[in-house]
Structures are given as structure tokens and as C-alpha cells.
CSV table of C-alpha atoms in Angstrom, one decimal:
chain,number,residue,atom,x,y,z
A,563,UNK,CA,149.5,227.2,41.1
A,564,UNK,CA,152.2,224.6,42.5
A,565,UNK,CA,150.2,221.2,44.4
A,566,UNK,CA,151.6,218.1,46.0
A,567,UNK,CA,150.2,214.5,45.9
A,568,UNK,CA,151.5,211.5,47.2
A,569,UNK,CA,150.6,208.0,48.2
A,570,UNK,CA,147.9,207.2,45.2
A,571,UNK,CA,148.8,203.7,45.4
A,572,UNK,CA,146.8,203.0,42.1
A,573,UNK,CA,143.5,204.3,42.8
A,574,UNK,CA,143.5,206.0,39.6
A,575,UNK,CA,139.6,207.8,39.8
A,576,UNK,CA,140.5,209.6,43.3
A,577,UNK,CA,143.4,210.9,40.9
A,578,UNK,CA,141.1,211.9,37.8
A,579,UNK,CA,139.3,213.6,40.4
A,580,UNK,CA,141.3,215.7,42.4
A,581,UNK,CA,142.9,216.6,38.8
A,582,UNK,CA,139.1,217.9,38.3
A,583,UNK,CA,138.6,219.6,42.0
A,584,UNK,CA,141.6,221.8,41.9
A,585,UNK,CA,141.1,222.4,38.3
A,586,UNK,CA,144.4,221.2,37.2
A,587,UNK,CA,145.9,223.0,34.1
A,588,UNK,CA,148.7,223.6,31.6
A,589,UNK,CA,149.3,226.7,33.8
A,590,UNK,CA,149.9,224.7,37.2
A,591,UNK,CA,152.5,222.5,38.5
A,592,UNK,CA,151.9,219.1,40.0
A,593,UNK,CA,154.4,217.1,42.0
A,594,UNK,CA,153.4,213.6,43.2
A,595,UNK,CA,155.6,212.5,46.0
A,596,UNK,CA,156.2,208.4,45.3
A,597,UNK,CA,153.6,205.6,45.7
A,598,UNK,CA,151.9,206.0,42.6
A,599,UNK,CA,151.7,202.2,42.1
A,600,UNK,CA,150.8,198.6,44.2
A,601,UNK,CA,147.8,197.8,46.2
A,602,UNK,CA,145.4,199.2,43.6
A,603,UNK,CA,145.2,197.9,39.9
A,604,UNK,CA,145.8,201.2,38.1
A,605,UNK,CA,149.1,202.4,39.0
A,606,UNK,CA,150.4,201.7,35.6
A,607,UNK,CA,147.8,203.9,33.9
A,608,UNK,CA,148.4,206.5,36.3
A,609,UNK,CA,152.2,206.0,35.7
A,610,UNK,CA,151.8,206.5,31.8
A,611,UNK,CA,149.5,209.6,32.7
A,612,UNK,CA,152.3,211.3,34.6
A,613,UNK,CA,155.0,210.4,31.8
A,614,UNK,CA,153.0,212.0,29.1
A,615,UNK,CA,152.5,215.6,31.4
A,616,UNK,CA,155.0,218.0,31.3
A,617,UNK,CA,153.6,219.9,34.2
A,618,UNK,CA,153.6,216.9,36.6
A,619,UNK,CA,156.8,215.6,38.5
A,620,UNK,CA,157.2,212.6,40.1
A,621,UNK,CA,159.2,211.8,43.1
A,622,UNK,CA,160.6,207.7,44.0
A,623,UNK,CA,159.2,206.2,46.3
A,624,UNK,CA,159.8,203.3,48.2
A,625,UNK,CA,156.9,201.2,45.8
A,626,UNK,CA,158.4,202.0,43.1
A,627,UNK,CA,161.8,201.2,44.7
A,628,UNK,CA,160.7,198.0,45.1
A,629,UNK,CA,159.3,197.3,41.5
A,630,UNK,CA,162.7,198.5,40.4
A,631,UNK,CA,164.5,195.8,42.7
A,632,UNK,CA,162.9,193.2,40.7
A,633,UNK,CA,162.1,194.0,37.2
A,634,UNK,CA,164.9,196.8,37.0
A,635,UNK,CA,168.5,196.2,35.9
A,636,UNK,CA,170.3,195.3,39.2
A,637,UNK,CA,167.7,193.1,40.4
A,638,UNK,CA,168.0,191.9,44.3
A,639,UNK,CA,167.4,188.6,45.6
A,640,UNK,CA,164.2,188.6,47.5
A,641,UNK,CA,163.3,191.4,46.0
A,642,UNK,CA,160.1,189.9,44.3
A,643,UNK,CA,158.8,188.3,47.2
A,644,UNK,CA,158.8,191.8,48.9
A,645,UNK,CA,157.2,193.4,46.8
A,646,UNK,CA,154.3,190.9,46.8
A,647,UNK,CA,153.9,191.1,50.2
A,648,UNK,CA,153.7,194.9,50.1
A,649,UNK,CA,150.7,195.1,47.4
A,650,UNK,CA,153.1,194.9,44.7
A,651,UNK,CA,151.4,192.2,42.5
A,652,UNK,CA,148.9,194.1,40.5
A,653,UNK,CA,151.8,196.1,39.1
A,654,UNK,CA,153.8,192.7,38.5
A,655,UNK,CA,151.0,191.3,36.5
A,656,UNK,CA,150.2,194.1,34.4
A,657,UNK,CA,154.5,195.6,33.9
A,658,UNK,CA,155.2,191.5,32.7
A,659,UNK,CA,151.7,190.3,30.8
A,660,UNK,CA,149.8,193.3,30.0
A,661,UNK,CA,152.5,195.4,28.4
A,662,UNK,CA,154.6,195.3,25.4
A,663,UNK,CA,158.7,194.9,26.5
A,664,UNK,CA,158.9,198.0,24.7
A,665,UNK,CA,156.6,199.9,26.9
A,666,UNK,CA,157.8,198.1,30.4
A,667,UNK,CA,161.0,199.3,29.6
A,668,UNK,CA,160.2,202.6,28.7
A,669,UNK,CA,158.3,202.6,32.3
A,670,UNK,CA,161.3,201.0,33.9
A,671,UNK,CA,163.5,203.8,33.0
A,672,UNK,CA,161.5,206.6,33.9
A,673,UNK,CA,161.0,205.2,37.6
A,674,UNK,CA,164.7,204.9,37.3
A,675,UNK,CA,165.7,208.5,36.6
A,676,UNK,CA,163.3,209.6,39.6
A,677,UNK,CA,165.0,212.1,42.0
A,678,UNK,CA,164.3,211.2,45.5
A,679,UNK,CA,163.5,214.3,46.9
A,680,UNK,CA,163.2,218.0,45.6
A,681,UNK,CA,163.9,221.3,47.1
A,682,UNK,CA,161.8,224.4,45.5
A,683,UNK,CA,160.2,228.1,46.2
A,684,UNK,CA,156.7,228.9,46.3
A,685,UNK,CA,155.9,232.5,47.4
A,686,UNK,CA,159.0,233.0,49.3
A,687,UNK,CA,158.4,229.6,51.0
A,688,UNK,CA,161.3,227.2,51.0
A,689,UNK,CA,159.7,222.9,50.4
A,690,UNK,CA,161.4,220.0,50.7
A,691,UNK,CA,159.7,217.7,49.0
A,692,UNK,CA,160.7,214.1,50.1
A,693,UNK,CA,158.5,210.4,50.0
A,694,UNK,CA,159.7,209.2,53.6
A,695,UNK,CA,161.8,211.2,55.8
A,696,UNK,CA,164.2,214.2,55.0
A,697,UNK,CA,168.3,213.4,55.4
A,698,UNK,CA,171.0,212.7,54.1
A,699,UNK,CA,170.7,209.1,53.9
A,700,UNK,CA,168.7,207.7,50.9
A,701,UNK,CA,166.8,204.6,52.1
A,702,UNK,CA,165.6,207.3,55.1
A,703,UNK,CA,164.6,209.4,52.2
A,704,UNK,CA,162.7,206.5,50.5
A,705,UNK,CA,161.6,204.4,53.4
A,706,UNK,CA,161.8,206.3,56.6
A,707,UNK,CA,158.7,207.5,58.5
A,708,UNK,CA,157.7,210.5,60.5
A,709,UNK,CA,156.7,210.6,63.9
A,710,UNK,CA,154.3,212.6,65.8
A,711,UNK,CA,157.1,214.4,67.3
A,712,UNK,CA,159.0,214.8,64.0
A,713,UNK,CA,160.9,218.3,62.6
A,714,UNK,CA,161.9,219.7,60.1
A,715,UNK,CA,165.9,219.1,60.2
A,716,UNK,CA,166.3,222.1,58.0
A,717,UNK,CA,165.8,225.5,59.3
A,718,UNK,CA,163.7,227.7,57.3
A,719,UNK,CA,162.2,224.8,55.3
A,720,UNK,CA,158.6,223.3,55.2
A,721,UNK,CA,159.6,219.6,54.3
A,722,UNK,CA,156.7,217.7,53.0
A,723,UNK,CA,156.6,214.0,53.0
A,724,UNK,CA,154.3,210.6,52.1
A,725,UNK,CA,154.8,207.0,53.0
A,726,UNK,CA,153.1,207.2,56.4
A,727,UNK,CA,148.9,207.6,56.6
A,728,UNK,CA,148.2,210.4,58.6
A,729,UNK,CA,145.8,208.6,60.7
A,730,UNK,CA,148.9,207.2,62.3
A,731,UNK,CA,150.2,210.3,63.5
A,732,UNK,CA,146.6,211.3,65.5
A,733,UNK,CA,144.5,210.8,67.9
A,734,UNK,CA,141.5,211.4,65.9
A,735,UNK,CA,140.1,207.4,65.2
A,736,UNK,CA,137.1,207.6,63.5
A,737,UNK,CA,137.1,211.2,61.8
A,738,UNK,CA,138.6,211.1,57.9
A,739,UNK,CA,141.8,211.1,57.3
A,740,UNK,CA,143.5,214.7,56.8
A,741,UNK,CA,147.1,216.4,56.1
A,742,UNK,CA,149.3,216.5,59.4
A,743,UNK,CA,151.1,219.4,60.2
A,744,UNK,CA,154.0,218.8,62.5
A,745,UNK,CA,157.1,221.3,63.4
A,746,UNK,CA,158.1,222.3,60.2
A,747,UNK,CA,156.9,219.3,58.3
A,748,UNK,CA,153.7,218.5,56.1
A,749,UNK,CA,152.5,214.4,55.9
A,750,UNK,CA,150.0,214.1,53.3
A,751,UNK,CA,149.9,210.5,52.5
A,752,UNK,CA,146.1,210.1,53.8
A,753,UNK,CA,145.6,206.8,53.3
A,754,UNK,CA,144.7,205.6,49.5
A,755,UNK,CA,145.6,202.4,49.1
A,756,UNK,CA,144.6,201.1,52.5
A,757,UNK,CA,142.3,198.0,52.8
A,758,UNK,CA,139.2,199.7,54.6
A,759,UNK,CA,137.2,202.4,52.2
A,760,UNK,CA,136.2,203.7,55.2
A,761,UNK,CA,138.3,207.7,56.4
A,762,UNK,CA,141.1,207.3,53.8
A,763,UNK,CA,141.2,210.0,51.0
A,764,UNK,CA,143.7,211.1,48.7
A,765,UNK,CA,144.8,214.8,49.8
A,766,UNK,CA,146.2,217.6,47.6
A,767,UNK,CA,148.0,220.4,49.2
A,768,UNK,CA,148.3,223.8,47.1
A,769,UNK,CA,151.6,225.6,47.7
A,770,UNK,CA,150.9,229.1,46.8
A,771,UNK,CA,148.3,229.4,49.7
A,772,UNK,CA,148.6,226.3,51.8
A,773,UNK,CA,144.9,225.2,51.2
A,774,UNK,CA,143.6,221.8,51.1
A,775,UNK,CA,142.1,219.7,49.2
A,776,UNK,CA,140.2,216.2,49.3
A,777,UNK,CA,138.9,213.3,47.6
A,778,UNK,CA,137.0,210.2,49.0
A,779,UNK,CA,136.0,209.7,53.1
A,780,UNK,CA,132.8,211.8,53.6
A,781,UNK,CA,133.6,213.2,49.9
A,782,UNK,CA,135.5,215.4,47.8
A,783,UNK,CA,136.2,218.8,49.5
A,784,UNK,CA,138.1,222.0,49.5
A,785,UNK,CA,139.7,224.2,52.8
């Protein structure tokens, strides 16, 4: 079976656990579409975890754009400060004081060979798989956002996207957060990483059969 995560942002026991609700095996395919790290302490672990599957793929995202901006080889000025300010300082702490050079720089250059998006067939069905927006242009790929209104610029082709918490793109305050399906695009970044515990979840969306899956909000579930 083929899935797609994004947006983890750290929280490394909704990961474990969706991992356990879908029953994740040697047999299946994971792809995790950016955001792993910032904003919750684990991101590193669940880093490492991903590096040492062969069955999981890993898309950039604009996080781990950022951690790359200022512990990467072509560092930018300002870059650290930014990152901060986006949740980044967990990571930080933990890539410069908690790990060996060795092993920072073995992290370093995995996030560096990440692929920014990802075109594949499941079933017949024709994915994108991109963190922010599908295009041509890179920091839209990395940083852009859907909209409410958004479509998929390629005919034929389900793109499916992070980076922006589904609860932005509804009407539906109050109710837990849940994938959005637009015009040809898929948003399943549903919330982890947010401040309030309250409606976020980390989502899972299975490929073969479309079906979803969820864990935190009202609790872990399957549709």
C-alpha cells in the first residue's frame, strides 16, 4: 500500500502511531511530504527514523529549508533568526549540542539531497506530490500555499500538498481538523505542530483506495 504524511512538525508519538493504525510494513510505501522538524522537540528522532527506512521517502519542505539556510553549506544571512521565529529552535538545540558533528552532518546531507516534489502512479492514478504549491517555480514549491479555490494546474493529476492546516481552508471552526479536497488537489497538513492540542491531528491518506486515516483531535481513526 502507497500513504502520504506531511506536516509532523516533531510530534514524534502521533507518528509511532499512525505507523501502528495503518499497520505500516516492509510491503508498503510511505512518502512524508516536508515538515518533519521545528515546533515540536522530536523532529530529529523522527528524521533519523526516516533515514534508516527504505520504504519511506521524504520530500523538502520549507522547515527543513530553513534549517538548511543556516547550518547547511551556503548559509544565508538572517537565516537563523528565521528559523527561530518559525519553531525552528528545538531542532537548533539538538542538530548543534545534542549530536555528534558526525551525525549533524550526516542529517545535513540527507535534507540536502531531498527532491522537492515527486510525480508517481497508484492504480492508474497520476500524484503529484509537492510540500507547498505545484509549479514550476521552486520557493512556490517549498513555500507556497493553497487556497480554497486552488487547482490542480496539471490535467489528469491529483497533486497533493502540506504546509497549510486544513482548518484554514474551511468553514468548519470547532470540528477536527480533516484532509481537504479541492479541484484536483489533496491538503493534508492537519495541523501537528500548532500551539492548541485542541482539533489538530496528523492525517495519513492511503493511495491505492483514497481512505483516511487519523491520529489525535477526538482520537485516532480510520475512513
Amino acid at each position: 500500500m502507497i500513504y502520504c504524511v506531511s506536516d509532523v512538525h516533531g510530534e514524534r508519538d502521533k507518528f509511532e502511531q499512525m505507523l501502528e493504525l495503518i499497520q505500516f510494513s516492509g510491503e508498503d510505501r510511505l512518502y512524508i511530504l516536508g515538515d518533519v522538524i521545528d515546533r515540536g522537540a522530536l523532529g530529529v528522532e523522527i528524521l533519523l527514523r526516516i533515514m534508516e527506512t527504505p520504504n519511506m521517502t521524504m520530500l523538502l519542505g520549507n522547515h527543513e529549508q530553513l534549517c538548511l539556510n543556516t547550518l547547511g553549506p551556503h548559509r544565508e544571512f538572517g537565516a537563523r533568526e528565521l528559523w527561530r521565529i518559525n519553531g525552528g529552535a528545538s531542532t537548533y538545540r539538538e542538530l548543534l549540542y545534542r549530536r555528534t558533528a558526525r551525525e549533524r552532518h550526516g542529517i545535513l546531507r540527507f535534507l540536502s539531497a531531498l527532491p522537492d516534489h515527486l510525480d508517481l502512479t497508484v492504480g492508474g492514478k497520476k500524484f503529484h506530490l509537492v510540500h507547498g504549491y505545484p509549479g514550476e517555480d521552486r520557493d512556490a514549491r517549498i513555500w507556497g500555499r493553497v487556497e480554497s479555490d486552488s487547482r490542480s494546474p496539471y490535467p489528469g493529476t491529483i497533486c497533493i500538498v502540506g504546509h497549510t492546516p486544513t482548518g484554514f481552508l474551511t468553514d468548519r471552526s470547532g470540528e477536527d481538523f480533516s484532509i481537504w479536497h479541492g479541484d484536483g488537489m489533496i491538503d493534508i497538513d492537519c495541523g501537528c505542530g500548532q500551539k492548541k492540542e485542541i482539533h489538530r491531528r496528523l492525517a495519513c491518506l492511503r493511495l491505492d483506495d483514497m481512505a483516511e486515516f487519523y491520529v489525535g483531535g477526538a482520537g485516532g481513526s480510520f475512513r
